[in-house]
Amino acid sequence: WVDHVAVVSSNGKLRARRPTAAAAAGAVLGEPVAASDDQGGLVHPSEEFAAQALVSSTQQYQEMYRRSIDDPAGFWSEIAETFYWKQKWNPDEVCAENLDVTKGPIKIEWFKGGKTNICYNAVDRNVEAGDGEKIAMYWEGNEIGQDGKLTYSQLLDKVCQLANYLKSVGVGKGDAVVIYLPMLMELPIAMLACARIGAVHSVVFAGFSADALAQRIIDCKPKVVITCNAVKRGKKLIPLKDIVDVSLADGAKNGVDVGICLTYENQSAMTKEDTKWTSGKDVWWQDVVPNFSTKCDVEWVDAEDPLFLLYTSGSTGKPKGVLHTTGGYMVYSATTFKHAFDYKPSDIYWCTADCGWITGHSYVTYGPLLNGATVLVYEGAPNYPDPGRCWDVVDKYGVTIFYTAPTLIRALMRDGTEYVTRYSRKSLRVLGSVGEPINPTAWRWFYDVIGDSRCPISDTWWQTETGGFMITPLPGAWPLKPGSATFPFFGVQPVIVDEKGNEMEEECSGYLCIKKSWPGAFRTLYGDKDRYETTYFKPFAGYYFSGDGCSRDKDGYHFLTGRVDDVINVSGHRIGTAEVESALVSHPKCAEAAVVGIDHEVKGQGIYAFVTLVDGVPYSDELRKSLVMTVRSQIGAFAAPDKIHWAPGLPKTRSGKIMRRILRKIAGRQLDELGDTSTLADPGVVDQLIALGDS
Ligand code: 6R9
């Protein structure tokens, strides 16, 4: 089924066909990819599970789903009413939208006229409801034995102190704050403190390099950057403050002067004395924040006021600042969390994602806390000190819901089941997967070995742009199929279209689009409304285009098949080929570069770079390393190419367009599938490339 997906570039033109990440992983692991199996393919929730579930049958789902589509305003209003609003939205403006570029500017608004605050709803509301003594967060450090916890009351105090500090240095409603922190409890605390005072947080994953951080600082011009001096991940020490210093200097050169760098002292990684310091600009968190009051009034904001900016990769070199607003995002992140994990107040929930990505926004911080859940925040690497660490942590805290990415599952699967079976894992109830397609073998291993064939897996398909789950199992409601994200969440209308934008019915495969808006949808790309409309709404007029391929089987189950644009998904991280290319060509010895994704057994996709050197520069292993270093320093270690392939020339059409279809085949050693090369300006380059393939 996967092979039917044609590939469209972000400008909507038909480009090529290529195998997908799911197909790739399946093929590598020696299995057929299609999971839809007439006999044994369905995995049913147990009767006990279904009996206690929030949604316990397909029929119940169908009724709720139908209502959410027929009467979205009524459906979402009822849910929104369970939150606190300082002022209710205008009842006839629950949702105002235009998703059709041919009819005017794109517009999505939810709960217009309403005033609320997401921090109040995620923290104060739980304290006021009598859950002040409930654990909001457990924290597990990199080293075994390092841990901490905060009740909801303590969390509220900490959030208020930081919010008061931010106000004292002039941060107010609408101001941007960049957060560059590892997975300490201070990271969600910082997000919530910003939200409390109406400031817009922009969390930058602490694995991004100084250049990447600078680029984001220059784009959103924050008043304050919040970081820590250093972090240890596994055995590696990462001096985050040094990285921030370089970015801030770069920002200043580009006219963006950030007055304050608030630095948390992460004592287990580095002492104060060892941290480089610029007096005037640098402030130790521990020196100032605890002196502030633990009471801080909430800034009531409009439902459509911005909550956060999160940069993500697209098909050009410049990252996109995805902007989410307050009211709709709040209602959507909370509701999706509750249903997709069949949340119960007694759950102990662990999501392994970093708050630097959208998963950490919606499903470490906001979604769970809005439900009053107990969340585990883990600082370290999931296989440190050994591949059993996750299950050690699960047993230590009695984790009931465990949400992770297929890349981790595949890595742990390779390390062997003995690291799993030495732990009990009896507390686990629901498992979750996100970030990339999960191949059926990894799905089975997750289900059978980690979950002892007891725990349903919610394979949640969604994106930075969607704010929350779009296609996801409701674990008690219907049987699962390994590799399928199953059915749409309430209010979501996925459609699969062909390259002309025609909706296809029943069993089919094509481009995944969404009809109609949903409350968690992003509202724009920061400072670039044109790119927002061009990337997402112009390819198929009338729809939001996800950039993903998808097929639907005869039972209506959805199977996501990977990106169909110039984005590579490496270990669940989105990386634009153009970003890697522009890093490579900034190297003084690189004349030109073309990057494609290749199948990777653990990472899902790997990065394969074709590089043309400046005339006369000889190939060498050193130069290879230096090119990889350039990418690491401009983007981050996670974007380092897996392979540099020397290219005396690149296959180009007569108009000078690089034919990536051919490069993908060469990278994947599918040499008998090169197709028509006669339209190339110089067909000879293909043979040269093949000859250099093993060098
Ligand atoms: C949440 C997140 C989004 C892209 C998306 C798709 C891929 C995410 C998936 C999945 C198959 C799933 N993706 N979840 N593919 N099955 N369950 O990862 O956001 O970083 O923006 O990436 O990730 O390709 O388009 P983001």
XYZ file of C-alpha atoms and ligand atoms in Angstrom:
721
model
C 0.000 0.000 0.000
C 2.760 2.453 0.818
C 4.195 2.438 -2.627
C 1.161 4.103 -4.127
C 1.938 7.395 -2.498
C 3.076 9.905 -5.019
C 5.248 12.626 -3.659
C 4.424 16.268 -3.863
C 6.775 19.090 -3.015
C 5.586 21.881 -0.792
C 4.665 23.992 -3.787
C 2.169 21.329 -4.693
C 3.919 20.013 -7.784
C 4.183 16.313 -8.340
C 7.758 15.331 -7.817
C 8.615 11.701 -7.397
C 7.765 8.551 -5.539
C 9.862 7.253 -2.800
C 9.675 4.590 -0.140
C 8.440 5.829 3.174
C 9.938 5.676 6.604
C 7.437 3.001 7.609
C 8.187 0.970 4.542
C 11.843 1.541 5.171
C 11.836 0.361 8.732
C 9.654 -2.590 7.843
C 11.898 -3.609 5.001
C 15.021 -3.319 7.113
C 13.530 -5.465 9.806
C 12.514 -8.061 7.265
C 8.759 -7.866 7.359
C 5.929 -6.816 5.149
C 4.844 -3.320 6.009
C 1.131 -3.660 5.610
C -0.325 -4.294 9.005
C -3.876 -4.734 7.922
C -4.248 -8.426 8.336
C -7.623 -10.060 7.793
C -7.126 -12.786 10.351
C -4.858 -11.856 13.162
C -4.208 -8.152 12.548
C -6.602 -6.733 15.109
C -5.445 -6.257 18.666
C -8.389 -5.870 21.013
C -8.352 -4.075 24.355
C -9.134 -6.469 27.194
C -12.686 -6.498 28.511
C -11.537 -5.069 31.853
C -9.763 -2.241 30.077
C -12.713 -1.391 27.871
C -15.133 -1.591 30.809
C -13.335 1.160 32.730
C -12.443 3.313 29.734
C -13.725 6.854 29.172
C -14.868 5.802 25.722
C -15.506 2.102 25.799
C -16.976 1.188 22.435
C -16.817 2.118 18.783
C -20.454 3.059 18.968
C -19.866 5.501 21.815
C -16.993 7.047 19.846
C -19.080 7.286 16.720
C -21.831 9.119 18.515
C -19.409 11.577 20.062
C -17.495 11.980 16.821
C -20.647 12.629 14.818
C -21.734 15.303 17.270
C -18.259 16.919 17.113
C -18.551 17.198 13.336
C -22.221 18.165 13.103
C -22.093 20.684 15.926
C -18.464 21.663 16.613
C -19.488 24.830 18.445
C -21.720 22.924 20.855
C -19.307 20.038 21.282
C -16.254 22.174 22.091
C -18.177 24.737 24.142
C -19.337 22.072 26.534
C -15.767 20.952 27.044
C -14.443 24.523 27.274
C -16.939 25.221 30.044
C -15.117 22.771 32.295
C -12.177 25.218 32.371
C -12.038 28.559 34.164
C -12.718 31.633 32.030
C -12.530 35.096 33.498
C -14.941 36.075 30.773
C -16.891 33.725 28.555
C -16.428 33.730 24.776
C -19.097 35.125 22.489
C -21.507 32.215 22.044
C -21.950 32.876 18.333
C -18.180 33.080 17.739
C -17.052 29.738 19.128
C -15.280 29.108 15.855
C -14.650 31.497 12.972
C -12.653 30.129 10.081
C -11.652 30.324 6.489
C -9.446 27.517 5.243
C -9.853 28.349 1.571
C -7.207 30.636 0.064
C -9.394 31.248 -2.970
C -11.981 32.884 -0.689
C -9.661 35.286 1.147
C -7.019 35.238 3.883
C -6.778 32.122 6.008
C -8.352 32.625 9.409
C -8.805 30.322 12.374
C -10.261 31.611 15.642
C -11.754 29.763 18.573
C -13.578 31.055 21.642
C -13.257 34.653 20.478
C -14.074 37.166 23.184
C -13.200 34.710 25.959
C -10.597 35.623 28.557
C -8.638 32.997 30.397
C -5.150 31.921 31.444
C -3.678 28.496 30.764
C -1.314 28.608 33.754
C -4.251 29.328 36.053
C -6.124 26.367 34.587
C -3.117 24.032 34.742
C -1.974 24.892 38.248
C -4.158 27.152 40.448
C -7.367 25.420 39.437
C -6.024 22.075 40.681
C -4.909 23.585 43.971
C -8.286 25.258 44.407
C -10.036 21.965 43.675
C -8.258 20.402 46.656
C -5.349 18.763 44.830
C -2.690 21.039 46.304
C -0.965 18.113 47.974
C -1.064 15.913 44.893
C 2.280 15.425 43.144
C 2.321 17.513 39.977
C 5.805 16.482 38.929
C 8.340 13.881 39.774
C 11.826 14.561 38.525
C 14.394 11.860 37.801
C 17.935 13.073 37.166
C 20.545 11.742 34.805
C 22.281 9.774 37.569
C 20.491 7.020 39.448
C 19.491 8.306 42.881
C 19.057 11.948 41.800
C 15.424 12.876 42.034
C 12.902 15.427 43.199
C 9.189 16.187 43.286
C 6.735 19.062 43.524
C 3.126 19.083 44.675
C 0.649 21.286 42.834
C 0.903 23.875 45.661
C 4.682 23.878 45.477
C 4.548 24.141 41.703
C 2.248 27.146 42.017
C 4.677 28.843 44.421
C 7.616 28.267 42.092
C 5.743 29.460 39.024
C 4.601 32.616 40.849
C 8.105 33.443 42.064
C 9.538 33.206 38.573
C 6.588 35.103 37.095
C 7.171 37.895 39.635
C 10.844 37.990 38.769
C 10.083 38.221 35.048
C 7.655 41.061 35.714
C 10.257 42.839 37.838
C 12.654 42.953 34.902
C 10.005 44.332 32.606
C 8.619 41.244 30.892
C 4.944 41.787 30.175
C 2.075 40.639 28.054
C 3.100 39.809 24.493
C 6.867 39.888 25.195
C 8.909 36.936 24.009
C 11.059 34.840 26.356
C 13.428 32.220 24.975
C 13.893 29.133 27.138
C 16.968 27.004 26.490
C 16.879 24.439 29.265
C 17.273 20.676 29.611
C 14.593 18.526 31.241
C 14.709 20.035 34.705
C 11.434 20.892 36.442
C 12.474 24.500 35.869
C 11.648 24.061 32.178
C 7.877 23.529 32.574
C 7.996 26.041 35.447
C 9.448 28.637 33.073
C 6.808 27.912 30.430
C 4.019 28.271 32.982
C 5.503 31.458 34.457
C 5.514 33.066 31.007
C 1.944 31.958 30.372
C 0.876 33.344 33.749
C 1.943 36.882 32.841
C 0.882 36.688 29.194
C 4.450 36.504 27.874
C 5.095 34.334 24.816
C 7.567 31.529 25.431
C 9.750 30.097 22.763
C 11.466 26.955 23.986
C 14.526 25.997 21.967
C 15.571 22.354 22.314
C 18.833 22.347 24.276
C 20.389 20.093 21.620
C 20.354 22.953 19.097
C 23.677 24.642 18.441
C 24.639 28.252 19.188
C 23.972 29.253 15.571
C 20.501 27.719 15.572
C 19.684 29.344 18.908
C 20.949 32.705 17.631
C 18.776 32.425 14.533
C 15.700 31.951 16.741
C 16.712 34.753 19.130
C 17.162 37.119 16.197
C 13.756 36.161 14.823
C 11.677 36.565 17.989
C 13.730 39.188 19.897
C 13.189 37.993 23.472
C 13.550 40.268 26.495
C 15.086 37.453 28.538
C 16.768 34.141 27.788
C 16.411 31.449 30.455
C 19.030 28.717 30.586
C 21.186 26.727 33.011
C 24.931 26.511 33.300
C 25.283 22.915 32.096
C 23.629 19.527 31.856
C 24.819 15.941 31.806
C 23.182 13.585 29.384
C 24.561 10.152 29.933
C 28.284 10.668 30.459
C 28.444 13.807 28.368
C 28.650 17.278 29.888
C 27.017 19.993 27.796
C 27.898 23.563 28.817
C 24.641 25.245 27.847
C 25.533 28.670 29.199
C 28.611 28.840 26.928
C 26.386 28.072 23.966
C 23.948 30.808 24.978
C 26.822 33.293 25.338
C 27.831 32.692 21.720
C 24.213 33.066 20.539
C 23.684 36.266 22.480
C 26.860 37.779 21.035
C 25.635 36.800 17.588
C 22.229 38.312 18.343
C 23.856 41.574 19.465
C 25.812 41.746 16.197
C 22.488 41.477 14.402
C 20.868 44.220 16.416
C 19.064 42.000 18.932
C 20.345 42.813 22.396
C 18.881 40.555 25.056
C 19.267 42.314 28.379
C 19.147 39.325 30.723
C 20.345 35.757 30.716
C 18.700 34.080 33.706
C 20.814 31.040 34.514
C 19.765 28.161 36.728
C 22.651 26.566 38.562
C 22.439 22.868 37.763
C 24.789 21.792 40.506
C 24.960 18.154 39.547
C 26.526 19.130 36.219
C 28.707 22.181 36.915
C 29.430 24.535 39.776
C 28.920 28.282 39.811
C 32.649 28.818 40.036
C 33.270 26.998 36.762
C 30.629 28.949 34.854
C 31.718 31.870 32.673
C 29.933 35.014 33.759
C 29.195 38.480 32.369
C 28.085 40.725 35.181
C 25.207 42.991 34.358
C 23.649 40.587 31.887
C 23.941 37.228 33.639
C 21.786 36.519 36.680
C 21.739 33.346 38.770
C 18.185 32.015 39.087
C 18.855 30.849 42.650
C 20.098 34.324 43.644
C 16.956 36.177 42.608
C 13.887 34.012 42.008
C 13.449 32.624 45.568
C 13.340 36.196 46.930
C 10.092 36.910 45.134
C 6.612 36.419 46.497
C 4.854 33.115 45.963
C 1.711 35.013 45.009
C 1.399 36.455 41.546
C -1.769 37.753 39.975
C -2.778 36.122 36.748
C -2.795 38.147 33.526
C -6.119 37.332 31.911
C -5.577 37.071 28.173
C -7.842 36.789 25.171
C -8.469 33.311 23.854
C -6.673 34.348 20.672
C -3.664 35.954 22.368
C -0.412 34.145 21.581
C 0.754 31.528 24.064
C 3.957 30.275 22.480
C 6.169 30.161 19.454
C 7.928 26.960 18.551
C 10.326 26.792 15.633
C 10.147 23.801 13.344
C 11.788 22.782 10.095
C 10.258 23.277 6.705
C 11.389 22.903 3.158
C 13.515 26.059 3.086
C 16.609 26.811 5.162
C 14.758 29.150 7.522
C 12.925 27.504 10.441
C 9.256 28.363 10.816
C 7.959 29.997 13.995
C 4.740 28.083 14.609
C 2.420 30.282 16.656
C -0.194 28.858 19.014
C -2.770 30.895 20.877
C -4.328 30.337 24.272
C -7.965 29.244 24.444
C -8.262 26.651 21.700
C -4.860 25.161 22.449
C -5.778 24.799 26.123
C -9.037 23.007 25.435
C -7.510 20.825 22.741
C -4.283 19.735 24.457
C -6.197 18.809 27.602
C -8.988 16.908 25.859
C -6.712 14.930 23.561
C -4.489 13.955 26.491
C -7.441 12.747 28.516
C -8.947 10.589 25.802
C -5.952 9.203 23.936
C -4.416 7.887 27.150
C -7.729 7.147 28.840
C -6.482 9.260 31.724
C -7.414 8.480 35.332
C -6.540 10.734 38.293
C -4.479 7.919 39.823
C -2.192 7.667 36.778
C 1.533 8.337 36.894
C 2.359 9.604 33.448
C 5.727 9.646 31.707
C 6.392 11.119 28.288
C 10.025 10.791 27.225
C 9.883 13.790 24.869
C 11.849 16.933 25.577
C 9.951 20.187 26.134
C 12.017 21.558 23.251
C 9.603 19.830 20.872
C 5.837 20.152 20.564
C 5.286 16.823 22.331
C 6.901 18.272 25.428
C 4.658 21.340 25.209
C 1.330 19.590 24.792
C 2.037 16.295 26.543
C 4.669 16.950 29.209
C 3.448 20.348 30.322
C 0.028 21.605 29.323
C -2.179 18.590 28.518
C -1.333 16.558 31.641
C -1.280 19.471 34.107
C -4.588 20.787 32.776
C -5.975 17.388 33.794
C -4.351 17.560 37.231
C -2.105 14.633 36.366
C 1.154 13.530 37.973
C 3.907 13.892 35.385
C 7.393 12.448 35.427
C 10.157 14.640 34.014
C 13.347 12.783 33.142
C 16.589 14.640 32.591
C 18.830 11.921 31.223
C 19.328 9.678 28.245
C 16.916 6.723 28.046
C 19.710 4.161 27.804
C 21.953 5.477 30.568
C 23.618 3.897 32.468
C 22.226 0.913 30.554
C 19.295 0.076 28.255
C 17.167 -0.939 31.256
C 16.929 2.616 32.655
C 13.408 3.320 31.378
C 11.970 0.250 33.100
C 13.914 0.982 36.257
C 12.245 4.409 36.245
C 8.835 2.886 35.447
C 9.112 0.573 38.480
C 10.521 3.272 40.769
C 7.570 5.634 40.245
C 4.873 3.134 39.311
C 4.431 4.703 35.880
C 1.064 3.786 34.377
C 1.164 5.636 31.049
C 4.408 5.552 29.049
C 4.607 7.673 25.904
C 7.660 7.562 23.652
C 8.992 7.473 20.073
C 9.523 4.504 17.741
C 13.234 5.279 17.458
C 13.702 4.547 21.165
C 11.677 1.374 20.894
C 13.803 0.152 17.966
C 17.028 1.010 19.794
C 15.936 -0.843 22.937
C 14.681 -3.755 20.898
C 18.163 -4.117 19.432
C 19.689 -4.095 22.918
C 17.711 -7.188 23.882
C 14.731 -8.168 26.023
C 16.838 -9.062 29.066
C 17.050 -5.365 29.939
C 13.270 -5.255 29.985
C 12.285 -8.485 31.672
C 14.461 -7.891 34.720
C 11.974 -5.179 35.719
C 8.365 -5.742 36.690
C 6.557 -3.036 34.615
C 3.311 -4.217 36.219
C 2.156 -0.648 36.808
C 1.962 0.072 33.065
C -1.555 0.449 31.703
C -1.334 2.420 28.444
C 1.568 2.886 26.014
C 1.973 5.617 23.428
C 4.028 6.274 20.323
C 4.715 9.510 18.441
C 7.036 11.291 16.059
C 7.268 8.949 13.102
C 5.565 5.904 11.675
C 5.992 2.865 13.903
C 6.792 -0.271 11.954
C 4.716 -3.302 12.926
C 7.696 -5.241 14.323
C 8.569 -2.426 16.710
C 4.859 -2.064 17.537
C 4.636 -5.778 18.381
C 7.755 -5.671 20.527
C 6.465 -2.619 22.379
C 3.132 -4.378 22.892
C 4.327 -7.891 23.716
C 7.586 -7.265 25.557
C 7.239 -3.859 27.214
C 3.506 -4.070 27.849
C 3.332 -7.857 28.402
C 0.520 -7.950 25.822
C -1.726 -6.121 28.298
C -1.437 -2.454 27.430
C -3.025 -0.823 24.400
C -0.716 1.381 22.329
C -1.893 4.829 21.322
C -0.010 5.589 18.127
C -0.729 9.312 17.972
C -0.350 11.147 14.679
C -0.024 14.910 14.922
C 2.378 17.788 14.305
C 3.846 20.950 15.803
C 1.259 22.781 13.725
C -1.740 20.798 14.948
C -1.093 21.469 18.656
C -2.506 18.093 19.670
C -3.436 14.613 18.505
C -5.272 14.396 15.186
C -5.453 10.698 14.429
C -5.154 8.480 17.463
C -6.580 5.417 19.090
C -8.935 5.849 22.021
C -7.506 2.810 23.728
C -10.692 1.288 25.131
C -12.908 1.989 22.159
C -11.743 -0.159 19.265
C -9.189 -2.807 18.302
C -5.766 -1.625 17.169
C -3.803 -2.564 14.083
C -0.024 -2.536 14.487
C 1.352 0.438 12.539
C -1.941 2.300 12.347
C -2.827 5.536 14.155
C -6.403 4.317 13.570
C -9.155 6.997 13.534
C -9.577 10.775 13.847
C -9.942 12.511 17.173
C -13.184 14.384 17.909
C -13.669 17.331 15.580
C -10.953 16.270 13.148
C -11.861 15.535 9.543
C -8.917 13.941 7.787
C -9.162 13.478 4.040
C -6.836 11.730 1.665
C -6.495 13.546 -1.641
C -4.864 12.709 -4.945
C -2.356 15.020 -6.606
C -5.145 17.158 -8.043
C -6.672 17.629 -4.632
C -9.636 15.320 -5.164
C -10.845 13.602 -2.019
C -10.593 9.852 -2.257
C -13.040 7.516 -0.614
C -12.646 4.229 1.217
C -9.463 2.226 0.593
C -6.938 4.641 -0.856
C -3.612 6.283 -0.478
C -2.403 9.818 -1.116
C -1.808 13.111 0.647
C -3.186 13.709 4.097
C -5.178 16.923 4.467
C -7.603 18.203 7.076
C -10.947 19.727 6.311
C -12.259 22.355 8.773
C -10.319 23.746 11.696
C -9.897 22.285 15.169
C -9.260 24.258 18.380
C -5.548 23.350 18.676
C -4.578 24.450 15.172
C -1.687 26.933 14.870
C -2.783 30.376 13.812
C 0.148 31.560 11.728
C 3.893 31.408 11.157
C 5.415 34.208 13.183
C 6.122 37.163 10.933
C 5.372 35.230 7.763
C 1.676 34.941 6.945
C 2.552 34.359 3.270
C 4.604 31.299 4.045
C 1.805 30.067 6.331
C -0.708 30.222 3.506
C 1.675 28.979 0.815
C 2.981 25.980 2.711
C -0.182 24.710 4.287
C -3.213 26.016 2.435
C -2.169 26.568 -1.178
C -1.142 23.037 -2.181
C -4.778 21.861 -1.948
C -7.260 24.729 -1.852
C -9.805 24.432 0.926
C -7.698 22.120 3.094
C -4.853 22.188 5.589
C -2.073 20.121 3.994
C -0.041 18.140 6.513
C 2.963 17.303 4.339
C 2.420 13.606 5.110
C 1.388 10.667 2.981
C -1.348 8.410 4.294
C -3.300 5.364 3.284
C -6.617 4.082 4.561
C -7.527 0.429 4.548
C -10.884 -1.161 3.907
C -11.799 -0.904 7.586
C -11.083 2.825 7.625
C -7.821 2.563 9.604
C -5.245 5.241 8.772
C -1.599 4.357 8.141
C 0.782 7.303 8.039
C 3.558 6.782 5.548
C 6.001 9.626 6.234
C 6.769 13.062 4.875
C 6.148 13.802 1.233
C 7.998 17.133 1.204
C 11.649 18.114 1.668
C 11.629 17.259 5.329
C 13.500 14.300 6.803
C 12.334 12.665 10.016
C 15.393 11.547 11.975
C 14.548 9.834 15.256
C 11.278 11.730 15.265
C 13.025 15.086 14.746
C 12.023 17.130 11.744
C 14.970 18.348 9.731
C 14.668 20.283 6.486
C 17.003 19.095 3.720
C 17.544 22.767 2.841
C 18.763 23.552 6.362
C 21.430 20.858 6.172
C 22.371 21.933 2.656
C 22.797 25.550 3.631
C 24.998 24.507 6.554
C 27.151 22.387 4.231
C 27.600 25.065 1.588
C 28.717 27.537 4.237
C 31.872 25.382 4.533
C 34.621 27.153 2.566
C 35.517 23.982 0.672
C 31.970 23.020 -0.309
C 30.658 24.311 -3.623
C 27.272 22.626 -3.632
C 25.291 20.086 -1.605
C 22.118 18.049 -1.980
C 20.647 16.168 0.943
C 18.177 13.284 0.893
C 16.729 10.934 3.505
C 17.683 7.263 3.571
C 16.207 4.366 5.482
C 17.771 3.851 8.880
C 17.183 0.839 11.067
C 16.972 2.726 14.346
C 16.466 6.381 13.447
C 13.722 5.745 10.892
C 15.497 7.997 8.435
C 19.127 9.011 8.176
C 20.709 12.022 6.454
C 22.622 11.374 3.252
C 24.520 14.310 1.755
C 25.945 14.621 -1.755
C 28.731 17.193 -1.694
C 30.519 18.913 -4.576
C 33.812 20.445 -3.506
C 35.349 23.688 -4.682
C 37.550 23.063 -7.751
C 40.877 21.491 -6.942
C 40.082 20.497 -3.342
C 40.948 16.809 -2.824
C 38.612 14.372 -1.071
C 39.704 13.324 2.388
C 38.269 11.782 5.519
C 39.294 14.864 7.427
C 37.249 17.043 5.139
C 34.291 14.714 5.644
C 34.589 15.161 9.393
C 34.923 18.886 9.025
C 31.748 19.040 6.897
C 29.847 17.032 9.508
C 31.185 19.355 12.221
C 29.872 22.341 10.301
C 26.361 20.890 10.336
C 26.638 20.042 14.034
C 27.677 23.554 14.876
C 25.080 25.255 12.714
C 22.080 23.097 13.588
C 22.915 20.561 16.277
C 24.366 17.087 16.695
C 21.061 15.422 15.836
C 21.246 16.840 12.278
C 24.740 15.484 11.507
C 24.776 13.666 8.150
C 25.184 9.894 8.385
C 26.973 9.805 5.064
C 28.862 12.272 2.890
C 28.960 11.120 -0.730
C 31.492 12.968 -2.929
C 29.846 14.356 -6.028
C 31.933 15.811 -8.872
C 28.594 16.999 -10.229
C 24.923 16.710 -9.270
C 22.209 15.404 -11.580
C 20.362 18.483 -12.800
C 17.721 19.202 -15.348
C 18.580 21.583 -18.167
C 16.960 24.343 -16.170
C 19.354 23.628 -13.311
C 17.013 21.843 -10.900
C 18.621 19.075 -8.870
C 16.840 15.765 -9.471
C 16.558 14.423 -5.964
C 14.570 11.437 -7.141
C 17.773 10.120 -8.737
C 19.866 11.013 -5.707
C 17.467 9.111 -3.455
C 17.862 6.019 -5.606
C 21.652 6.292 -5.612
C 21.685 6.820 -1.835
C 19.416 3.814 -1.348
C 21.481 1.701 -3.804
C 18.359 1.116 -5.901
C 20.409 1.466 -9.036
C 18.042 -0.474 -11.259
C 15.282 2.014 -10.402
C 16.997 5.200 -11.517
C 14.307 5.782 -14.112
C 14.631 8.181 -16.990
C 17.899 10.115 -16.829
C 17.716 11.446 -20.375
C 16.323 14.814 -19.297
C 19.478 15.530 -17.328
C 21.757 18.286 -18.539
C 24.649 15.828 -18.196
C 23.564 12.186 -17.816
C 27.226 11.255 -17.247
C 27.157 12.557 -13.663
C 25.009 9.624 -12.615
C 27.702 7.083 -13.503
C 30.311 9.175 -11.748
C 28.194 9.295 -8.621
C 27.585 5.564 -8.659
C 31.310 4.950 -9.070
C 32.102 7.166 -6.074
C 29.375 5.616 -3.934
C 31.641 3.356 -1.937
C 34.529 5.740 -1.553
C 4.231 15.375 17.156
C 5.387 15.559 16.247
C 5.460 15.976 12.738
C 5.718 14.899 11.723
C 4.480 14.493 10.980
C 4.800 13.060 10.608
C 5.578 12.557 11.800
C 4.397 12.312 14.022
C 3.516 10.336 13.822
C 4.178 10.650 12.616
C 3.536 8.639 11.714
C 2.849 9.061 13.909
N 4.724 11.877 12.792
N 3.655 11.378 14.657
N 4.183 9.807 11.574
N 2.880 8.247 12.817
N 2.221 8.655 15.029
O 6.162 14.658 16.048
O 5.483 16.801 15.672
O 7.937 17.304 15.281
O 6.087 18.596 14.150
O 6.629 16.252 13.488
O 6.168 13.725 12.392
O 5.605 13.027 9.475
O 4.267 15.340 9.875
P 6.585 17.295 14.665
